[in-house]
PDB file of C-alpha atoms in Angstrom:
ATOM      1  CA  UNK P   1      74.902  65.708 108.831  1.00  0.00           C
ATOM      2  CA  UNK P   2      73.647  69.526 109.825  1.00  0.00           C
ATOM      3  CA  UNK P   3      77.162  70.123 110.543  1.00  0.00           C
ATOM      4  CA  UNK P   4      78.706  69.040 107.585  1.00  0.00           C
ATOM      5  CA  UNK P   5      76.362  71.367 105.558  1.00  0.00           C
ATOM      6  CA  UNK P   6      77.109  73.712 108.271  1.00  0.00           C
ATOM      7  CA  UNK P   7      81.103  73.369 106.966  1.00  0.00           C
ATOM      8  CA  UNK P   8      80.392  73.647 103.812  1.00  0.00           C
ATOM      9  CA  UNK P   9      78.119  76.768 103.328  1.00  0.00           C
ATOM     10  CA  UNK P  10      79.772  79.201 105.295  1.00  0.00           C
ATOM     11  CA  UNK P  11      83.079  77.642 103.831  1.00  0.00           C
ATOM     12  CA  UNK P  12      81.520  78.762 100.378  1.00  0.00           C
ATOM     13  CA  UNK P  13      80.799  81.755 101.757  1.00  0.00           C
ATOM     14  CA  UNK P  14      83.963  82.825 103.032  1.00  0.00           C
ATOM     15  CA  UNK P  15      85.471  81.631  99.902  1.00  0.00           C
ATOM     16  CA  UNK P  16      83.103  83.037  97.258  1.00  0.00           C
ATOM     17  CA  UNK P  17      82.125  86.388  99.405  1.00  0.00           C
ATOM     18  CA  UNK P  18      84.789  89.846  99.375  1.00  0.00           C
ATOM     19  CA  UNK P  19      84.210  93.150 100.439  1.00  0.00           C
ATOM     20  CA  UNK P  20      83.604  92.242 104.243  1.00  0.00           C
ATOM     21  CA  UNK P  21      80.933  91.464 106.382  1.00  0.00           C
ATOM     22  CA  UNK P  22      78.243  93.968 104.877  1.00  0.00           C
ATOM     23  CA  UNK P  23      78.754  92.494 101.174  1.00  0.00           C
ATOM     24  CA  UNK P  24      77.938  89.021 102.946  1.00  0.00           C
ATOM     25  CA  UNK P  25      74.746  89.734 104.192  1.00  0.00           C
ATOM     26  CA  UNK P  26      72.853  89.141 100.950  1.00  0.00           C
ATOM     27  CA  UNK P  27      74.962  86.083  99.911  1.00  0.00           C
ATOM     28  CA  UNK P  28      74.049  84.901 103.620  1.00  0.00           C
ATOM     29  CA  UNK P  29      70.585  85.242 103.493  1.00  0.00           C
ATOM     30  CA  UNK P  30      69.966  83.707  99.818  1.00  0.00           C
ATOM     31  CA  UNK P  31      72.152  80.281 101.457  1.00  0.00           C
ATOM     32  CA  UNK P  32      70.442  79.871 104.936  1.00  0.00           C
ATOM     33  CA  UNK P  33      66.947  81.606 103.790  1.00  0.00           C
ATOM     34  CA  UNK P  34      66.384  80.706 100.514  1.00  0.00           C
ATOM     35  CA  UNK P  35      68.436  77.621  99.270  1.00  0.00           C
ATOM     36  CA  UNK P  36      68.677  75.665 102.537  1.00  0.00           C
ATOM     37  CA  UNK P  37      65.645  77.310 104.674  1.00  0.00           C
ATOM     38  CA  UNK P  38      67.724  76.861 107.975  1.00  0.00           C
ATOM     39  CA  UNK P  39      66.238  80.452 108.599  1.00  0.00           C
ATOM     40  CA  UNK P  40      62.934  82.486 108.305  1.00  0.00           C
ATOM     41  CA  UNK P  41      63.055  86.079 107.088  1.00  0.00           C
ATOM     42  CA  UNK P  42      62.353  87.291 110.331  1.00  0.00           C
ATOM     43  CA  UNK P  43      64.845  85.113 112.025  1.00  0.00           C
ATOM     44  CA  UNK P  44      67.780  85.988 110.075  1.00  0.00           C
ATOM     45  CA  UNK P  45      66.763  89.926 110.373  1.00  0.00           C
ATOM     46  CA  UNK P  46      67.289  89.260 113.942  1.00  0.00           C
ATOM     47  CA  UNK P  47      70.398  87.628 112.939  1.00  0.00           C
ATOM     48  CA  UNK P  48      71.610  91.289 111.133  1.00  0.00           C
ATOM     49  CA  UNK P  49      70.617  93.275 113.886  1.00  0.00           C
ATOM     50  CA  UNK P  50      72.473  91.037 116.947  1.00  0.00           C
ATOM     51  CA  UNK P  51      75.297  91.086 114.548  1.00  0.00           C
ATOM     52  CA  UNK P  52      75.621  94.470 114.372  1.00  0.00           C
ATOM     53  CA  UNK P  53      75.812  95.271 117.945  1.00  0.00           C
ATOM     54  CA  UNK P  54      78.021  92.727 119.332  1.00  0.00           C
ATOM     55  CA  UNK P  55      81.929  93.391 119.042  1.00  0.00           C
ATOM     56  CA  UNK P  56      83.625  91.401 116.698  1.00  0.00           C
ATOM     57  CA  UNK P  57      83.370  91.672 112.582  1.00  0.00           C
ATOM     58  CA  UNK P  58      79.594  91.483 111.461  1.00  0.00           C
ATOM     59  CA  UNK P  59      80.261  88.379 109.066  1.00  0.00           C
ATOM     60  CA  UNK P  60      82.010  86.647 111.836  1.00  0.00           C
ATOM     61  CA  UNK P  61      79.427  87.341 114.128  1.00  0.00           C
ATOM     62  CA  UNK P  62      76.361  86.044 111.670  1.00  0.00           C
ATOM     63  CA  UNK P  63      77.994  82.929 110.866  1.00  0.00           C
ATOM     64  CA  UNK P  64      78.417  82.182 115.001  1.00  0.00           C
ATOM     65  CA  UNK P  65      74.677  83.306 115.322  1.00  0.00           C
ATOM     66  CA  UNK P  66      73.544  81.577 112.514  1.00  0.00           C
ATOM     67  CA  UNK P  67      75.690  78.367 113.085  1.00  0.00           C
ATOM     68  CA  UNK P  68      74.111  78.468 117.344  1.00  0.00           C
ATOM     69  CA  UNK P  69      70.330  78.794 115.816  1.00  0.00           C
ATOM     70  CA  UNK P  70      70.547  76.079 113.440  1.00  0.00           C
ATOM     71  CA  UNK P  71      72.481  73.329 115.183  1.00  0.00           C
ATOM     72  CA  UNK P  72      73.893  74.426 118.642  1.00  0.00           C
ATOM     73  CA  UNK P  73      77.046  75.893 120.439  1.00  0.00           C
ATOM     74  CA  UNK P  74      78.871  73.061 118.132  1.00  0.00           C
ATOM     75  CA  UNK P  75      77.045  74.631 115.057  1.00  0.00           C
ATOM     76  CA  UNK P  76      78.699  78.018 115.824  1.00  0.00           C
ATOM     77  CA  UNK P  77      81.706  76.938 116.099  1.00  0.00           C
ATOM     78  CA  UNK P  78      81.642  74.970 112.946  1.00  0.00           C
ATOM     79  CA  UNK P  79      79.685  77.664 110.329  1.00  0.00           C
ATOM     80  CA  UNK P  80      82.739  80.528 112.315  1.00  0.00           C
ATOM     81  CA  UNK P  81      85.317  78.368 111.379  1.00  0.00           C
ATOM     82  CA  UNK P  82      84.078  77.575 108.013  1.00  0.00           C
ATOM     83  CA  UNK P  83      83.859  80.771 107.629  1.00  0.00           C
ATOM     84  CA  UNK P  84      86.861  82.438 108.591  1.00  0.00           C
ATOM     85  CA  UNK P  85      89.310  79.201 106.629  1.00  0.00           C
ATOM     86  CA  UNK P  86      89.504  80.375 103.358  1.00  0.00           C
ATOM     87  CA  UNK P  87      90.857  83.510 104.316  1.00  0.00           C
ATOM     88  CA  UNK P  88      93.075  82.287 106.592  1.00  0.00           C
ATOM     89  CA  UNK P  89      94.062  79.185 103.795  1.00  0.00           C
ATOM     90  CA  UNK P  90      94.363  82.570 101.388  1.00  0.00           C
ATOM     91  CA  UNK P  91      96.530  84.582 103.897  1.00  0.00           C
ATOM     92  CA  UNK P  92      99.048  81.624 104.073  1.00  0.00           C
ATOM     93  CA  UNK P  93      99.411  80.518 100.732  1.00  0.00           C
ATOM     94  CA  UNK P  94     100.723  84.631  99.985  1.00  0.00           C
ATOM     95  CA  UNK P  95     102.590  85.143 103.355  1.00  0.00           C
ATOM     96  CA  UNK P  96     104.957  81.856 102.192  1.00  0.00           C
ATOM     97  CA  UNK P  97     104.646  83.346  98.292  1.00  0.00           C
ATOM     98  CA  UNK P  98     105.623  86.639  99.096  1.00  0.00           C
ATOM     99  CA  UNK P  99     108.529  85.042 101.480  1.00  0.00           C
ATOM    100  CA  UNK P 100     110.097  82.958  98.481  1.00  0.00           C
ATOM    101  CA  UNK P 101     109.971  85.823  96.101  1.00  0.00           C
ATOM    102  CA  UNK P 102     110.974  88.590  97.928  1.00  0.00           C
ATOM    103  CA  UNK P 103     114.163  89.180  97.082  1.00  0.00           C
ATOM    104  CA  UNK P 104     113.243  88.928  93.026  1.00  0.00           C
ATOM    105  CA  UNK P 105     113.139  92.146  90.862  1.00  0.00           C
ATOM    106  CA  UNK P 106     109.635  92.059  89.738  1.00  0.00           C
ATOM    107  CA  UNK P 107     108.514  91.657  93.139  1.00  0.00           C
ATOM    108  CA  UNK P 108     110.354  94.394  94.326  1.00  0.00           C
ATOM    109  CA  UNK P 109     109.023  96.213  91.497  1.00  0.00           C
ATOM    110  CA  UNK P 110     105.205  95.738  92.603  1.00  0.00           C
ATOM    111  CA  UNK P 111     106.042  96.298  96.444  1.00  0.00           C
ATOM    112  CA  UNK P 112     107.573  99.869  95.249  1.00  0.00           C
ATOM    113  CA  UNK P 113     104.533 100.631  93.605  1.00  0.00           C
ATOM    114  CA  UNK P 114     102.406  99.231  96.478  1.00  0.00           C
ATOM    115  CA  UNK P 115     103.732 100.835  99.546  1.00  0.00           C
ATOM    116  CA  UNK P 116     102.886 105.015  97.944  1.00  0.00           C
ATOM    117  CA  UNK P 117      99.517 103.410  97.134  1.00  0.00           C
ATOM    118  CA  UNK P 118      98.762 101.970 100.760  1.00  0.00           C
ATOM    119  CA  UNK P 119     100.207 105.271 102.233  1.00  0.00           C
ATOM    120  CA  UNK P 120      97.935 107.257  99.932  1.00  0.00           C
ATOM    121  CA  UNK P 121      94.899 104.947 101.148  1.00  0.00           C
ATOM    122  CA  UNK P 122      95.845 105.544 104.617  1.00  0.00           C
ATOM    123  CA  UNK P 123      96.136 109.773 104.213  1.00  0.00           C
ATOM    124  CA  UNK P 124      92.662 109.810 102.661  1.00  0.00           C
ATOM    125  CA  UNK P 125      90.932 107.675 105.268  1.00  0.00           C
ATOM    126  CA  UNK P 126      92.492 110.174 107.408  1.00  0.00           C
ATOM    127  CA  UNK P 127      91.454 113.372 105.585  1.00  0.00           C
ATOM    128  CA  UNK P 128      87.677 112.208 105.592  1.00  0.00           C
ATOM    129  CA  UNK P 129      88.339 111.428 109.319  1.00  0.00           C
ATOM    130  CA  UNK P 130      89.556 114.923 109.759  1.00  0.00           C
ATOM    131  CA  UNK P 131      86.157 116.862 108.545  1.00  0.00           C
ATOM    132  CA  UNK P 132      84.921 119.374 110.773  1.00  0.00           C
ATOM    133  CA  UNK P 133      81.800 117.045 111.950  1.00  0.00           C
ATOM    134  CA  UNK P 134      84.532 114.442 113.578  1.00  0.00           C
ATOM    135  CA  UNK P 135      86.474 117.193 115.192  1.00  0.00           C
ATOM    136  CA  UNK P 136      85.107 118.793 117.767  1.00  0.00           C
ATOM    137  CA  UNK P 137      87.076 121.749 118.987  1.00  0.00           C
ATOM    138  CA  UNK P 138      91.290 123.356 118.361  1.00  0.00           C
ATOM    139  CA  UNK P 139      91.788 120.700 121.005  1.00  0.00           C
ATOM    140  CA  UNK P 140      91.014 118.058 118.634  1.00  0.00           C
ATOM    141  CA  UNK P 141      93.447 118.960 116.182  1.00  0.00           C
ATOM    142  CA  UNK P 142      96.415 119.272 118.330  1.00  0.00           C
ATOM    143  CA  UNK P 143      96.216 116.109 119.644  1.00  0.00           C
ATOM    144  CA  UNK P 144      95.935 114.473 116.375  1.00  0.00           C
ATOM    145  CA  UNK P 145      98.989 116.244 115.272  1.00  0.00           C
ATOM    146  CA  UNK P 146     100.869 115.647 118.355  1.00  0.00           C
ATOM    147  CA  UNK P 147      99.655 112.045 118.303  1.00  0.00           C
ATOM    148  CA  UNK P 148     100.969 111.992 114.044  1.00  0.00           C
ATOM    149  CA  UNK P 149     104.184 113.688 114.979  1.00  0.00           C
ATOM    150  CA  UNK P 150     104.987 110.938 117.666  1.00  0.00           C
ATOM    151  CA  UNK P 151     104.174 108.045 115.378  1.00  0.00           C
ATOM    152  CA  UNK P 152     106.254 109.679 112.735  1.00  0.00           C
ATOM    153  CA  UNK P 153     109.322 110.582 115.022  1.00  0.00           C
ATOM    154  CA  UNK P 154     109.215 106.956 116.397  1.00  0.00           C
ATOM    155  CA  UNK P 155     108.797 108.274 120.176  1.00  0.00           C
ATOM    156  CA  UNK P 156     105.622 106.510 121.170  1.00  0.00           C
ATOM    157  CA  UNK P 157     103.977 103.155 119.100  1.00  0.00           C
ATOM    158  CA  UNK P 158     100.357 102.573 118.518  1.00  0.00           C
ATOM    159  CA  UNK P 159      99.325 101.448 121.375  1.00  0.00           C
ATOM    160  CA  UNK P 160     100.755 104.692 123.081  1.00  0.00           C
ATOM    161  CA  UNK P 161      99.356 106.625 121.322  1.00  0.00           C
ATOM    162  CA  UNK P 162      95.053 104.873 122.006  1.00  0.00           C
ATOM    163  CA  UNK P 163      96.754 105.409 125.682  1.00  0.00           C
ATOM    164  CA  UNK P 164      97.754 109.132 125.324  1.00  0.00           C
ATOM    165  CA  UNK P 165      94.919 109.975 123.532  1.00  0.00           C
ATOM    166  CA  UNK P 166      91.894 108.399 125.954  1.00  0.00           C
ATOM    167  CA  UNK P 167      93.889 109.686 129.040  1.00  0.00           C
ATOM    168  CA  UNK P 168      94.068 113.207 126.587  1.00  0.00           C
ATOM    169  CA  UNK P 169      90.115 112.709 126.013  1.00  0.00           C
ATOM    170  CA  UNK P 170      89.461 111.915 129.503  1.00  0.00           C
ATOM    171  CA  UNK P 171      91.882 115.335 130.656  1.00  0.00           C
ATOM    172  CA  UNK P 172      90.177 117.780 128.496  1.00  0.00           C
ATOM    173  CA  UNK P 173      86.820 116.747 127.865  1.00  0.00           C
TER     174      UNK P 173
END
């Protein structure tokens, strides 16, 4: 019975919660705290913190936690899954809409108006990345323009470029 209201909280939450694992902490701790009493205060402050400095997204990571101290390695299973299946329920209902429609005009219309918007998003994550606290030196900068010029000239993917620039890091500092 635990794991069936296991299932069905975190499936709640990962239905009901947006804005990542942060924005899920207080919708967390009012469902295993408050309304089912699974945890203590303390306990699910101890939940936050392990969460926080294992790898892994910190939503993810307090469902497994909080799934293992309720029930048991079955229990973290259960409240991750939960968890994570609306999104992935979410992900493949628009992957097979987007797929049928497209080819259609007002769907073209939207992605025209979506892709300047996502490369706008990306160039001002990277601006506020590029402040003089994050940089440390001239050496900083030319790497991240050689590493942008490769990218953009389509001589070296992503995953060349993490390996250029740790073996860069490694080289010069």
């Amino acid at each position: 019975m635990i794991y069936v209201k296991l299932f069905l909280t975190f499936f709640k939450i990962g239905l009901f919660n947006f804005g990542g694992g942060y924005a899920m902490i207080s919708f967390l701790q009012n469902e295993v705290v408050f309304k089912s009493g699974w945890l203590t205060t303390a306990q699910f402050t101890d939940i936050v913190a392990v969460s926080q400095v294992t790898p892994g997204p910190v939503g993810i990571n307090m469902a497994t936690y909080t799934g293992y101290t309720v029930a048991d390695a079955w229990g973290a299973a259960i409240a991750t899954f939960a968890v994570c299946l609306p999104s992935f329920l979410l992900m493949i209902w628009l992957g097979s809409f987007l797929l049928k429609h497209q080819h259609s005009p007002r769907m073209q219309g939207v992605l025209a108006v979506l892709r300047p918007a996502v490369v706008g998003l990306i160039a001002a994550a990277a601006l506020v990345l590029c402040n003089s606290e994050n940089f440390i030196d001239y050496k900083s900068y030319f790497f991240f323009a050689l590493a942008f010029l490769l990218v953009y000239l389509r001589k070296i993917g992503p995953v060349g470029v993490l390996l250029f620039s740790a073996a860069a890091g490694l080289i010069c500092y």
